[in-house]
Coordinates of C-alpha atoms and ligand atoms in Angstrom, one line a residue:
X108 CA 45.5 -6.7 -20.0
X109 CA 43.9 -7.0 -23.6
X110 CA 40.7 -8.3 -21.9
X111 CA 40.0 -4.5 -21.1
X112 CA 41.6 -3.1 -24.0
X113 CA 38.8 -1.6 -26.0
X114 CA 37.7 1.1 -28.5
X115 CA 35.8 4.0 -27.7
X116 CA 32.2 3.8 -28.7
X117 CA 33.2 0.3 -30.3
X118 CA 31.7 -2.9 -29.7
X119 CA 33.9 -3.7 -26.8
X120 CA 32.5 -0.3 -25.4
X121 CA 29.5 -1.4 -25.1
X122 CA 30.2 -4.7 -23.6
X123 CA 31.2 -3.1 -20.7
X124 CA 28.8 0.0 -20.3
X125 CA 26.0 -2.7 -20.7
X126 CA 27.9 -4.7 -18.0
X127 CA 28.0 -2.0 -15.6
X128 CA 24.6 -0.4 -16.1
X129 CA 23.2 -4.0 -15.5
X130 CA 24.6 -4.0 -11.8
X131 CA 24.0 -0.8 -10.2
X132 CA 21.0 -2.1 -8.6
X133 CA 23.2 -5.0 -7.1
X134 CA 25.4 -2.0 -5.6
X135 CA 22.8 0.2 -4.7
X136 CA 20.6 -2.9 -3.1
X137 CA 24.0 -4.0 -1.3
X138 CA 24.0 -1.1 0.6
X139 CA 20.1 0.0 1.6
X140 CA 19.5 -3.4 2.3
X141 CA 22.3 -3.4 4.6
X142 CA 23.0 -7.1 3.4
X143 CA 26.0 -8.6 5.6
X144 CA 29.5 -8.8 3.6
X145 CA 29.7 -12.2 2.2
X146 CA 25.7 -12.2 0.6
X147 CA 26.6 -8.6 -0.5
X148 CA 29.6 -9.8 -2.2
X149 CA 27.7 -12.7 -3.8
X150 CA 24.8 -10.9 -4.8
X151 CA 27.2 -8.7 -6.9
X152 CA 29.4 -11.1 -8.5
X153 CA 27.4 -14.0 -9.1
X154 CA 24.8 -12.1 -11.3
X155 CA 27.8 -10.1 -12.8
X156 CA 29.3 -13.5 -14.1
X157 CA 26.3 -14.3 -15.2
X158 CA 25.7 -11.3 -17.5
X159 CA 29.3 -11.8 -18.5
X160 CA 28.6 -15.3 -19.5
X161 CA 25.6 -13.9 -21.3
X162 CA 27.2 -11.0 -23.1
X163 CA 30.0 -13.5 -24.1
X164 CA 28.1 -15.9 -25.8
X165 CA 27.4 -14.8 -29.2
X166 CA 29.8 -12.2 -31.5
X167 CA 26.6 -10.2 -32.3
X168 CA 27.1 -7.9 -29.1
X169 CA 23.6 -6.5 -30.5
X170 CA 21.7 -9.2 -30.2
X171 CA 23.0 -10.1 -26.5
X172 CA 22.4 -6.3 -25.5
X173 CA 18.9 -6.2 -26.8
X174 CA 18.4 -9.8 -24.2
X175 CA 20.2 -7.5 -22.1
X176 CA 16.9 -5.3 -22.1
X177 CA 15.1 -7.3 -19.6
X178 CA 17.4 -6.8 -16.8
X179 CA 17.9 -3.4 -17.8
X180 CA 14.3 -2.7 -17.5
X181 CA 14.3 -4.6 -14.3
X182 CA 16.8 -2.7 -13.3
X183 CA 15.2 0.9 -14.2
X184 CA 12.7 0.0 -12.0
X185 CA 14.0 -0.6 -8.6
X186 CA 16.3 2.3 -8.8
X187 CA 13.0 4.1 -9.3
X188 CA 11.8 2.2 -6.4
X189 CA 14.5 2.8 -4.0
X190 CA 14.7 6.6 -4.9
X191 CA 10.8 6.5 -4.2
X192 CA 10.9 4.9 -0.6
X193 CA 14.8 4.3 0.0
X194 CA 15.3 0.7 0.4
X195 CA 13.6 -2.8 -0.7
X196 CA 13.5 -4.7 -3.9
X197 CA 10.5 -4.8 -6.0
X198 CA 7.9 -6.7 -4.0
X199 CA 4.7 -8.7 -5.2
X200 CA 2.6 -6.0 -3.8
X201 CA 5.0 -3.4 -6.0
X202 CA 4.3 -5.2 -9.3
X203 CA 0.8 -5.2 -8.3
X204 CA 0.5 -1.8 -7.5
X205 CA 1.8 -1.2 -10.9
X206 CA -1.8 -3.0 -12.5
X207 CA -4.0 -2.1 -9.6
X208 CA -3.2 1.9 -9.5
X209 CA -5.4 4.0 -11.9
X210 CA -4.0 6.2 -14.2
X211 CA -4.4 9.3 -11.6
X212 CA -2.4 7.8 -9.1
X213 CA 0.0 7.4 -11.3
X214 CA 0.0 11.0 -13.0
X215 CA 0.2 12.4 -9.7
X216 CA 3.5 10.9 -8.4
X217 CA 5.3 11.2 -11.8
X218 CA 6.4 15.1 -11.1
X219 CA 8.1 13.6 -7.7
X220 CA 9.7 10.7 -10.4
X221 CA 10.5 12.8 -13.1
X222 CA 14.1 13.6 -12.1
X223 CA 15.0 10.0 -11.7
X224 CA 13.2 8.7 -14.5
X225 CA 15.3 11.2 -16.3
X226 CA 18.2 9.5 -14.8
X227 CA 17.4 6.1 -15.5
X228 CA 16.6 6.8 -19.0
X229 CA 20.0 8.2 -19.1
X230 CA 21.8 5.6 -18.2
X231 CA 20.0 2.8 -19.8
X232 CA 18.7 4.4 -23.3
X233 CA 22.1 5.3 -25.0
X234 CA 23.6 1.4 -24.1
X235 CA 20.0 0.1 -25.5
X236 CA 20.4 2.1 -28.9
X237 CA 24.0 1.3 -29.4
X238 CA 22.7 -2.1 -29.1
X239 CA 20.1 -1.7 -32.1
X240 CA 22.6 0.5 -34.2
X241 CA 24.8 -2.3 -33.5
X242 CA 22.1 -4.6 -34.8
X243 CA 21.6 -2.8 -38.3
X244 CA 25.9 -1.9 -38.2
X245 CA 26.7 -5.5 -37.8
X246 CA 29.2 -5.1 -34.9
X247 CA 31.0 -8.5 -34.2
X248 CA 33.1 -8.9 -31.5
X249 CA 35.9 -11.0 -32.2
X250 CA 36.8 -14.7 -31.3
X251 CA 39.6 -13.8 -29.2
X252 CA 37.7 -11.2 -27.3
X253 CA 34.2 -14.0 -26.5
X254 CA 37.1 -16.5 -25.5
X255 CA 38.6 -14.3 -22.6
X256 CA 35.3 -12.6 -21.9
X257 CA 34.5 -16.2 -21.1
X258 CA 36.9 -17.3 -18.8
X259 CA 36.9 -14.1 -16.9
X260 CA 32.7 -14.1 -16.2
X261 CA 33.1 -17.7 -15.3
X262 CA 36.5 -17.0 -12.8
X263 CA 33.7 -13.9 -11.3
X264 CA 30.7 -15.8 -11.5
X265 CA 32.8 -18.8 -9.2
X266 CA 33.9 -16.4 -7.0
X267 CA 30.4 -15.1 -6.6
X268 CA 29.2 -18.9 -5.7
X269 CA 31.9 -19.1 -3.1
X270 CA 30.7 -16.0 -1.3
X271 CA 27.4 -17.7 -1.7
X272 CA 29.1 -20.9 -0.2
X273 CA 30.5 -19.2 2.8
X274 CA 27.6 -17.4 3.4
X275 CA 25.9 -20.9 3.9
X276 CA 28.5 -22.1 5.7
X277 CA 29.1 -19.1 8.3
X278 CA 25.1 -18.7 9.1
X279 CA 21.6 -19.7 8.2
X280 CA 21.1 -20.4 4.7
X281 CA 19.4 -17.1 2.8
X282 CA 17.7 -17.7 -0.7
X283 CA 18.8 -16.0 -3.4
X284 CA 15.0 -15.4 -3.7
X285 CA 15.1 -12.8 -1.1
X286 CA 18.4 -11.2 -1.4
X287 CA 19.6 -11.5 -5.2
X288 CA 18.6 -9.1 -7.9
X289 CA 17.2 -9.5 -10.1
X290 CA 16.2 -13.3 -9.2
X291 CA 14.3 -12.0 -6.4
X292 CA 12.5 -9.0 -8.4
X293 CA 11.5 -11.7 -11.0
X294 CA 10.2 -14.6 -8.2
X295 CA 8.1 -11.6 -6.7
X296 CA 6.9 -11.0 -10.2
X297 CA 5.9 -14.7 -10.6
X298 CA 4.3 -14.7 -7.4
X299 CA 2.2 -11.4 -8.5
X300 CA 1.0 -13.5 -11.7
X301 CA 0.2 -16.1 -9.2
X302 CA -1.8 -13.8 -7.0
X303 CA -3.4 -12.1 -10.0
X304 CA -5.0 -14.9 -11.2
X305 CA -6.0 -16.5 -8.1
X306 CA -7.8 -13.2 -7.7
X307 CA -9.1 -12.9 -10.7
X308 CA -11.1 -16.8 -10.0
X309 CA -12.4 -15.3 -7.3
X310 CA -16.5 -16.2 -7.8
X311 CA -15.8 -19.3 -7.9
X312 CA -13.4 -19.9 -5.5
X313 CA -16.1 -17.9 -3.3
X314 CA -19.0 -18.8 -4.7
X315 CA -20.1 -21.3 -2.0
X316 CA -19.4 -19.1 0.7
X317 CA -21.8 -18.0 3.2
X318 CA -21.5 -16.7 7.2
X319 CA -25.2 -17.7 8.6
X320 CA -25.1 -14.5 9.8
X321 CA -28.4 -13.7 11.7
X322 CA -30.2 -10.4 13.2
X323 CA -30.7 -10.3 17.1
X324 CA -31.7 -6.7 17.5
X325 CA -35.6 -6.7 17.5
X326 CA -37.1 -5.3 14.6
X327 CA -39.7 -2.2 14.6
X328 CA -37.0 0.7 14.4
X329 CA -35.2 2.0 11.8
X330 CA -31.2 1.3 12.4
X331 CA -28.6 2.5 9.8
X332 CA -24.9 1.4 10.1
X333 CA -22.1 3.4 8.3
X334 CA -19.0 2.3 7.7
X335 CA -16.1 4.5 6.4
X336 CA -13.2 3.6 4.8
X337 CA -10.5 6.4 4.8
X338 CA -7.3 6.5 2.8
X339 CA -3.7 7.4 3.4
X340 CA -5.3 9.4 7.2
X341 CA -3.0 9.0 9.9
X342 CA -3.6 9.6 13.2
X343 CA -0.5 11.8 14.1
X344 CA -2.1 14.7 12.1
X345 CA -6.0 14.6 13.8
X346 CA -6.4 16.7 17.0
X347 CA -8.7 13.9 18.2
X348 CA -5.5 12.0 19.2
X349 CA -3.3 14.7 20.2
X350 CA -2.5 16.8 17.0
X351 CA -1.6 20.3 18.4
X352 CA -3.4 21.9 15.0
X353 CA -7.2 22.3 15.2
X354 CA -7.6 19.8 12.5
X355 CA -10.9 18.0 13.9
X356 CA -13.0 21.2 15.0
X357 CA -16.0 19.4 13.4
X358 CA -15.9 16.4 15.5
X359 CA -14.8 17.4 18.6
X360 CA -18.0 19.0 19.0
X361 CA -20.2 16.1 18.3
X362 CA -21.4 13.7 21.3
X363 CA -21.7 10.2 21.2
X364 CA -17.7 10.2 19.6
X365 CA -15.3 7.6 20.8
X366 CA -11.8 7.9 19.8
X367 CA -9.0 5.0 19.8
X368 CA -5.8 6.3 20.0
X369 CA -4.0 3.5 19.9
X370 CA -5.2 1.8 16.6
X371 CA -2.9 0.1 14.1
X372 CA -3.3 -1.4 10.8
X373 CA -2.0 -4.7 9.5
X374 CA -1.1 -3.5 6.4
X375 CA -0.2 -0.1 4.5
X376 CA -1.4 -1.1 0.9
X377 CA -5.1 -0.1 -0.2
X378 CA -5.2 -3.3 -1.9
X379 CA -4.7 -5.5 1.3
X380 CA -5.8 -3.3 4.2
X381 CA -9.4 -2.7 2.9
X382 CA -10.4 -6.4 2.3
X383 CA -8.9 -6.8 5.7
X384 CA -11.2 -4.3 7.5
X385 CA -13.9 -5.5 5.4
X386 CA -14.1 -9.2 6.3
X387 CA -12.8 -11.0 9.4
X388 CA -9.8 -11.9 8.3
X389 CA -6.3 -10.8 10.0
X390 CA -2.7 -10.5 8.7
X391 CA -2.3 -14.1 10.5
X392 CA -5.1 -15.8 7.8
X393 CA -5.2 -13.1 5.0
X394 CA -2.7 -15.6 2.9
X395 CA -5.1 -18.2 0.9
X396 CA -8.3 -17.8 3.0
X397 CA -8.8 -14.4 1.1
X398 CA -10.0 -16.1 -2.1
X399 CA -12.5 -18.0 -0.5
X400 CA -14.3 -15.7 1.6
X401 CA -17.2 -12.9 1.3
X402 CA -17.0 -9.3 2.1
X403 CA -19.1 -8.0 5.3
X404 CA -21.6 -6.5 3.4
X405 CA -22.7 -10.4 2.3
X406 CA -23.3 -10.7 6.7
X407 CA -25.5 -7.9 6.7
X408 CA -27.5 -8.7 3.8
X409 CA -27.9 -12.1 5.3
X410 CA -29.2 -10.6 8.5
X411 CA -31.7 -9.2 6.5
X412 CA -29.8 -5.6 5.8
X413 CA -30.5 -3.8 2.7
X414 CA -26.6 -2.8 1.8
X415 CA -24.8 -0.1 -0.4
X416 CA -21.4 0.5 -1.2
X417 CA -20.4 3.9 -2.4
X418 CA -16.8 4.7 -3.7
X419 CA -14.9 7.6 -4.5
X420 CA -12.2 5.8 -5.7
X421 CA -11.6 3.8 -9.0
X422 CA -12.3 -0.3 -9.6
X423 CA -8.4 -1.6 -9.4
X424 CA -9.4 -5.5 -9.7
X425 CA -9.2 -6.1 -6.1
X426 CA -10.9 -7.6 -3.3
X427 CA -12.2 -4.0 -2.7
X428 CA -14.4 -4.0 -6.0
X429 CA -15.5 -7.6 -5.3
X430 CA -16.4 -6.9 -1.9
X431 CA -18.0 -3.8 -2.3
X432 CA -20.5 -5.0 -5.3
X433 CA -21.6 -7.9 -2.9
X434 CA -23.9 -4.8 -1.8
X435 CA -28.0 -4.9 -3.4
X436 CA -26.3 -1.3 -3.9
X437 CA -22.9 -0.6 -5.5
X438 CA -21.5 2.7 -7.2
X439 CA -17.9 3.9 -7.7
X440 CA -19.2 7.5 -8.4
X441 CA -16.1 8.8 -10.4
X442 CA -17.2 6.3 -13.3
X443 CA -20.8 7.4 -12.7
X444 CA -19.9 11.7 -13.2
X445 CA -16.9 10.6 -15.5
X446 CA -15.0 12.9 -13.3
X447 CA -11.4 11.7 -11.8
X448 CA -11.3 14.8 -9.4
X449 CA -14.4 14.2 -7.9
X450 CA -14.0 15.4 -3.8
X451 CA -14.8 13.0 -1.6
X452 CA -18.2 15.1 -0.7
X453 CA -20.1 13.8 -3.6
X454 CA -19.8 10.6 -1.1
X455 CA -22.9 12.2 0.8
X456 CA -25.2 13.1 -2.0
X457 CA -25.1 9.4 -2.8
X458 CA -26.1 8.5 1.0
X459 CA -28.7 10.8 0.6
X460 CA -30.3 8.8 -2.0
X461 CA -29.8 5.8 -0.5
X462 CA -31.1 7.6 2.9
X463 CA -34.4 8.7 0.4
X464 CA -34.8 4.8 -0.6
X465 CA -36.4 4.3 3.2
X466 CA -35.4 0.1 4.5
X467 CA -35.5 -0.3 8.1
X468 CA -32.6 -1.9 8.2
X469 CA -29.3 -0.2 6.5
X470 CA -25.5 -1.0 6.2
X471 CA -23.7 2.0 3.5
X472 CA -20.0 1.4 3.4
X473 CA -18.2 4.8 2.5
X474 CA -14.6 4.3 0.4
X475 CA -13.3 7.9 0.4
X476 CA -10.0 9.2 -0.8
X477 CA -9.2 11.2 2.0
X478 CA -5.7 12.4 2.0
X479 CA -4.2 10.4 -0.8
X480 CA -1.1 12.6 -2.3
X481 CA -1.7 15.1 -3.9
X482 CA -2.8 16.4 -0.8
X483 CA -3.9 19.9 -2.0
X484 CA -6.2 18.2 -4.1
X485 CA -8.1 16.2 -1.8
X486 CA -10.5 19.3 -1.0
X487 CA -12.0 22.8 -1.7
X488 CA -10.5 25.9 -1.1
X489 CA -12.5 27.3 1.7
X490 CA -10.5 24.3 3.7
X491 CA -7.2 25.8 2.7
X492 CA -7.3 26.7 6.7
X493 CA -3.5 25.9 7.0
X494 CA -1.4 28.0 4.7
X495 CA 0.6 28.0 2.4
X496 CA -0.5 24.5 0.9
X497 CA 1.0 25.0 -2.6
X498 CA 3.5 22.9 -2.9
X499 CA 3.9 21.3 -6.3
X500 CA 6.7 19.2 -5.4
X501 CA 7.5 16.5 -3.2
X502 CA 10.5 17.4 -1.7
X503 CA 12.1 17.6 2.3
X504 CA 12.3 21.1 1.8
X505 CA 8.4 21.4 1.2
X506 CA 7.5 19.7 3.9
X507 CA 6.1 22.2 6.3
X508 CA 3.2 23.2 2.9
X509 CA 3.1 19.8 2.3
X510 CA 1.9 19.3 5.7
X511 CA -0.3 22.2 5.2
X512 CA -2.3 20.5 2.9
X513 CA -2.3 17.2 4.6
X514 CA -3.9 19.1 7.4
X515 CA -6.3 20.8 5.9
X516 CA -7.5 17.2 3.7
X517 CA -8.1 15.8 7.4
X518 CA -9.9 19.2 8.0
X519 CA -12.3 18.1 5.1
X520 CA -12.6 14.5 6.0
X521 CA -13.5 15.8 9.5
X522 CA -16.1 17.9 8.2
X523 CA -17.3 15.7 5.9
X524 CA -17.5 12.5 8.6
X525 CA -19.3 15.4 10.6
X526 CA -22.2 15.9 8.0
X527 CA -22.3 12.1 7.6
X528 CA -23.3 11.8 11.1
X529 CA -25.8 15.0 11.0
X530 CA -27.5 13.1 8.7
X531 CA -28.4 10.2 10.9
X532 CA -29.1 11.6 13.6
X533 CA -32.6 11.6 14.7
X534 CA -35.3 10.5 17.1
X535 CA -36.9 7.8 15.1
X536 CA -33.2 6.3 14.1
X537 CA -30.7 3.9 15.7
X538 CA -27.1 4.9 14.1
X539 CA -23.5 4.4 14.5
X540 CA -20.7 5.3 12.7
X541 CA -17.3 3.2 12.1
X542 CA -14.4 5.2 10.6
X543 CA -10.9 4.4 10.0
X544 CA -8.6 4.7 7.1
X545 CA -6.4 2.0 5.3
X546 CA -2.7 3.1 6.3
X547 CA -1.2 6.2 7.1
X548 CA 1.8 8.2 5.4
X549 CA 5.1 9.5 5.7
X550 CA 6.0 12.9 4.8
X551 CA 9.7 13.2 5.8
X552 CA 9.0 13.4 9.1
X553 CA 12.8 12.0 10.1
X554 CA 16.0 11.6 9.2
X555 CA 15.1 8.8 6.5
X556 CA 13.2 11.1 4.4
X557 CA 10.3 8.6 3.8
X558 CA 7.3 9.7 1.7
X559 CA 4.0 8.4 1.0
X560 CA 3.0 4.9 2.0
X561 CA 2.6 1.2 0.3
X562 CA 6.7 1.5 0.6
X563 CA 8.3 -2.5 0.7
X564 CA 8.5 -2.0 4.2
X565 CA 6.2 -0.4 6.4
X566 CA 7.2 2.8 9.1
X567 CA 4.9 3.6 11.6
X568 CA 3.3 6.3 10.6
X569 CA 2.0 4.2 7.9
X570 CA 0.4 2.2 10.2
X571 CA -0.9 4.2 13.0
X572 CA -4.5 5.1 11.7
X573 CA -7.4 6.9 13.1
X574 CA -10.2 4.7 14.2
X575 CA -13.5 6.2 15.6
X576 CA -16.8 5.2 16.4
X577 CA -20.3 7.3 16.7
X578 CA -23.5 6.2 18.1
X579 CA -26.6 8.2 17.3
X580 CA -29.0 9.1 21.2
X581 CA -31.3 6.9 20.0
X582 CA -29.1 3.6 19.8
X583 CA -27.1 4.8 23.1
X584 CA -30.6 4.3 24.9
X585 CA -31.5 1.3 23.6
X586 CA -28.0 -0.5 23.5
X587 CA -25.8 1.4 26.5
X588 CA -23.8 -1.5 26.6
X589 CA -22.4 -1.1 23.8
X590 CA -21.7 2.5 24.1
X591 CA -19.9 1.9 27.6
X592 CA -18.0 -0.9 26.2
X593 CA -16.8 1.4 23.7
X594 CA -15.8 4.0 26.3
X595 CA -14.2 1.4 28.4
X596 CA -11.9 0.4 25.5
X597 CA -10.9 3.4 24.5
X598 CA -7.6 3.7 25.8
X599 CA -7.0 0.1 24.9
X600 CA -4.6 -0.9 22.0
X601 CA -6.2 -1.7 18.7
X602 CA -6.1 -3.5 15.4
X603 CA -8.2 -1.3 13.0
X604 CA -8.1 -4.5 10.8
X605 CA -9.3 -7.0 13.0
X606 CA -11.6 -5.1 14.8
X607 CA -13.6 -3.2 11.8
X608 CA -15.2 -6.2 10.7
X609 CA -16.4 -7.7 14.4
X610 CA -17.3 -4.2 16.0
X611 CA -19.4 -3.4 12.6
X612 CA -21.7 -6.7 13.7
X613 CA -21.0 -6.4 16.9
X614 CA -23.2 -2.8 17.0
X615 CA -25.3 -4.2 14.3
X616 CA -26.4 -7.0 17.0
X617 CA -25.1 -9.9 13.6
X618 CA -24.0 -13.1 14.9
X619 CA -22.2 -16.0 12.7
X620 CA -19.4 -18.4 13.4
X621 CA -16.9 -15.8 12.0
X622 CA -17.8 -13.2 14.4
X623 CA -15.5 -12.7 17.6
X624 CA -16.8 -10.6 20.7
X625 CA -13.0 -10.5 21.8
X626 CA -12.6 -8.5 18.7
X627 CA -15.1 -5.7 19.1
X628 CA -14.5 -2.7 20.5
X629 CA -17.8 -2.2 21.7
X630 CA -18.1 -5.3 23.6
X631 CA -17.2 -5.5 27.2
X632 CA -15.1 -8.9 26.8
X633 CA -12.7 -7.0 23.6
X634 CA -8.8 -8.0 24.1
X635 CA -5.9 -6.0 23.3
X636 CA -4.5 -7.6 20.2
X637 CA -1.3 -9.2 19.0
X638 CA 0.2 -7.0 16.9
X639 CA 0.9 -8.3 13.4
X640 CA 1.7 -7.2 10.3
X641 CA 0.8 -8.4 6.5
X642 CA 3.8 -8.8 4.7
X643 CA 4.5 -8.5 0.9
X644 CA 4.7 -12.9 1.0
X645 CA 1.1 -12.3 2.6
X646 CA 2.5 -13.4 5.8
X647 CA 1.4 -12.2 8.9
X648 CA 4.4 -11.5 10.7
X649 CA 5.6 -9.9 13.8
X650 CA 6.8 -5.8 13.8
X651 CA 10.1 -6.8 15.1
X652 CA 10.4 -9.3 11.6
X653 CA 8.5 -6.5 9.7
X654 CA 11.0 -4.3 8.6
X655 CA 9.9 -1.7 11.3
X656 CA 13.3 0.5 12.3
X657 CA 14.5 2.2 15.6
X658 CA 13.0 5.2 14.9
X659 CA 9.4 3.4 14.1
X660 CA 9.8 1.6 17.8
X661 CA 10.6 5.0 18.7
X662 CA 7.8 6.9 17.6
X663 CA 5.2 3.6 18.8
X664 CA 6.7 3.8 22.2
X665 CA 5.6 7.8 22.0
X666 CA 2.3 6.9 21.4
X667 CA 1.4 3.8 23.3
X668 CA 0.9 1.7 20.2
Ligands
ZN769 ZN1 -5.0 3.4 0.9

């Protein structure tokens, strides 16, 4: 057993430690991804064989360790994600989230991530430091040690390859791109770069796009359409959708409101869900089409509307920015005020400015910060109705406080919408407001202990979103068919991603080739959608293939989704 005869804290010891720590994510993923035995064994043995061979190429152990820093970095990132979401390899969206999340969002999450960050530091910093030490002290592995370990690495790698071959013979071929860490994580990083580059060329690829949209409503009356895109609001905490707490008192009393309780989003990620809402694309055709299309503001502009995009989120280089900037007036209020903690009600001041500027036909898109974690930062103290709401750390045993804070944020959003609607009411204005959220949220709701959103695998609560339509009295007088159609469709299943664009155009009487009356909840022709989910590789898949589990389908059954 000379192979394992190692001096404590010497070069051979470092060799073994690096092999072990690099293999931790593979072992964890085997468990969390529920990978069948042969693929799981291949997913551990093949990378181990390759690492083993790489480490035995040169006697300069320090240099070998420093080369392995790439694997150790990926491993650390993977372990942090597994701790946060409980499953899945680093996906394309996760790589993009690293680029598109702002420092505030990361900062607010940091407190929760500290224990696992400390753990990965403890796991990976000592071997990396020892590698640097080995370079400085010129540690060498003997030729005999290297020879024996090359053979051992080969043997382990061959075993891994045999397991993979067995898996391929036994069943359908499963590509290492999908189950073998770090091949899958690196391939997802490659796809993220491709997507990032394509997105940066958006101005060129969409330059010629036109909806050819025309307005059909008769002139002579002031028309205002307000589209509110919420953030991280889940339907199950809305009183309007059956929640037992009074989280929507200001909406409950409003006339002209129609709620659609059976609504799901086709994405759980902001940077994909919002563009789905603001364009005619769905999960099925999002893929490459997104690079060649423009947003809803362009359709309204072509139909003769003045358009405004008001956002309480920060720019993130995604299509949200691009679609927003298509509006005649686009403002990201956090930039204007240089205040990163600005609450959503600051958007109402902006709305007032836009309304005061006049114009007969107006589209306003408001992108709120809604109920994004950290929940208690999203509302002023006078909205702290559900107490205590002071959980500083997201842990399952803090759930009651987290839910209190979350409910307060819904209460605040509800009040914000009521205040926006009251600005649009008036005898001389035909106005309508459409509200939904980009996605929902998990807050330690079942034994899985899921938290947040944008997880690589969605959950039902991340996809069940509020969806409401409000029309002013004047609008209802002029277009009663739209109001009665919406009321008739209220009990039907809705995809927010599919219907938001078409419903907005329909309400405003805008026609174009992209418009589909079958997708508008304000149209008698409305038909229920086929449920789809836009997955990490930008493919629209059936919910059964999306990663939803039994508790999710149970939840969906209980809500009639
Ligand atoms: Zn979001």
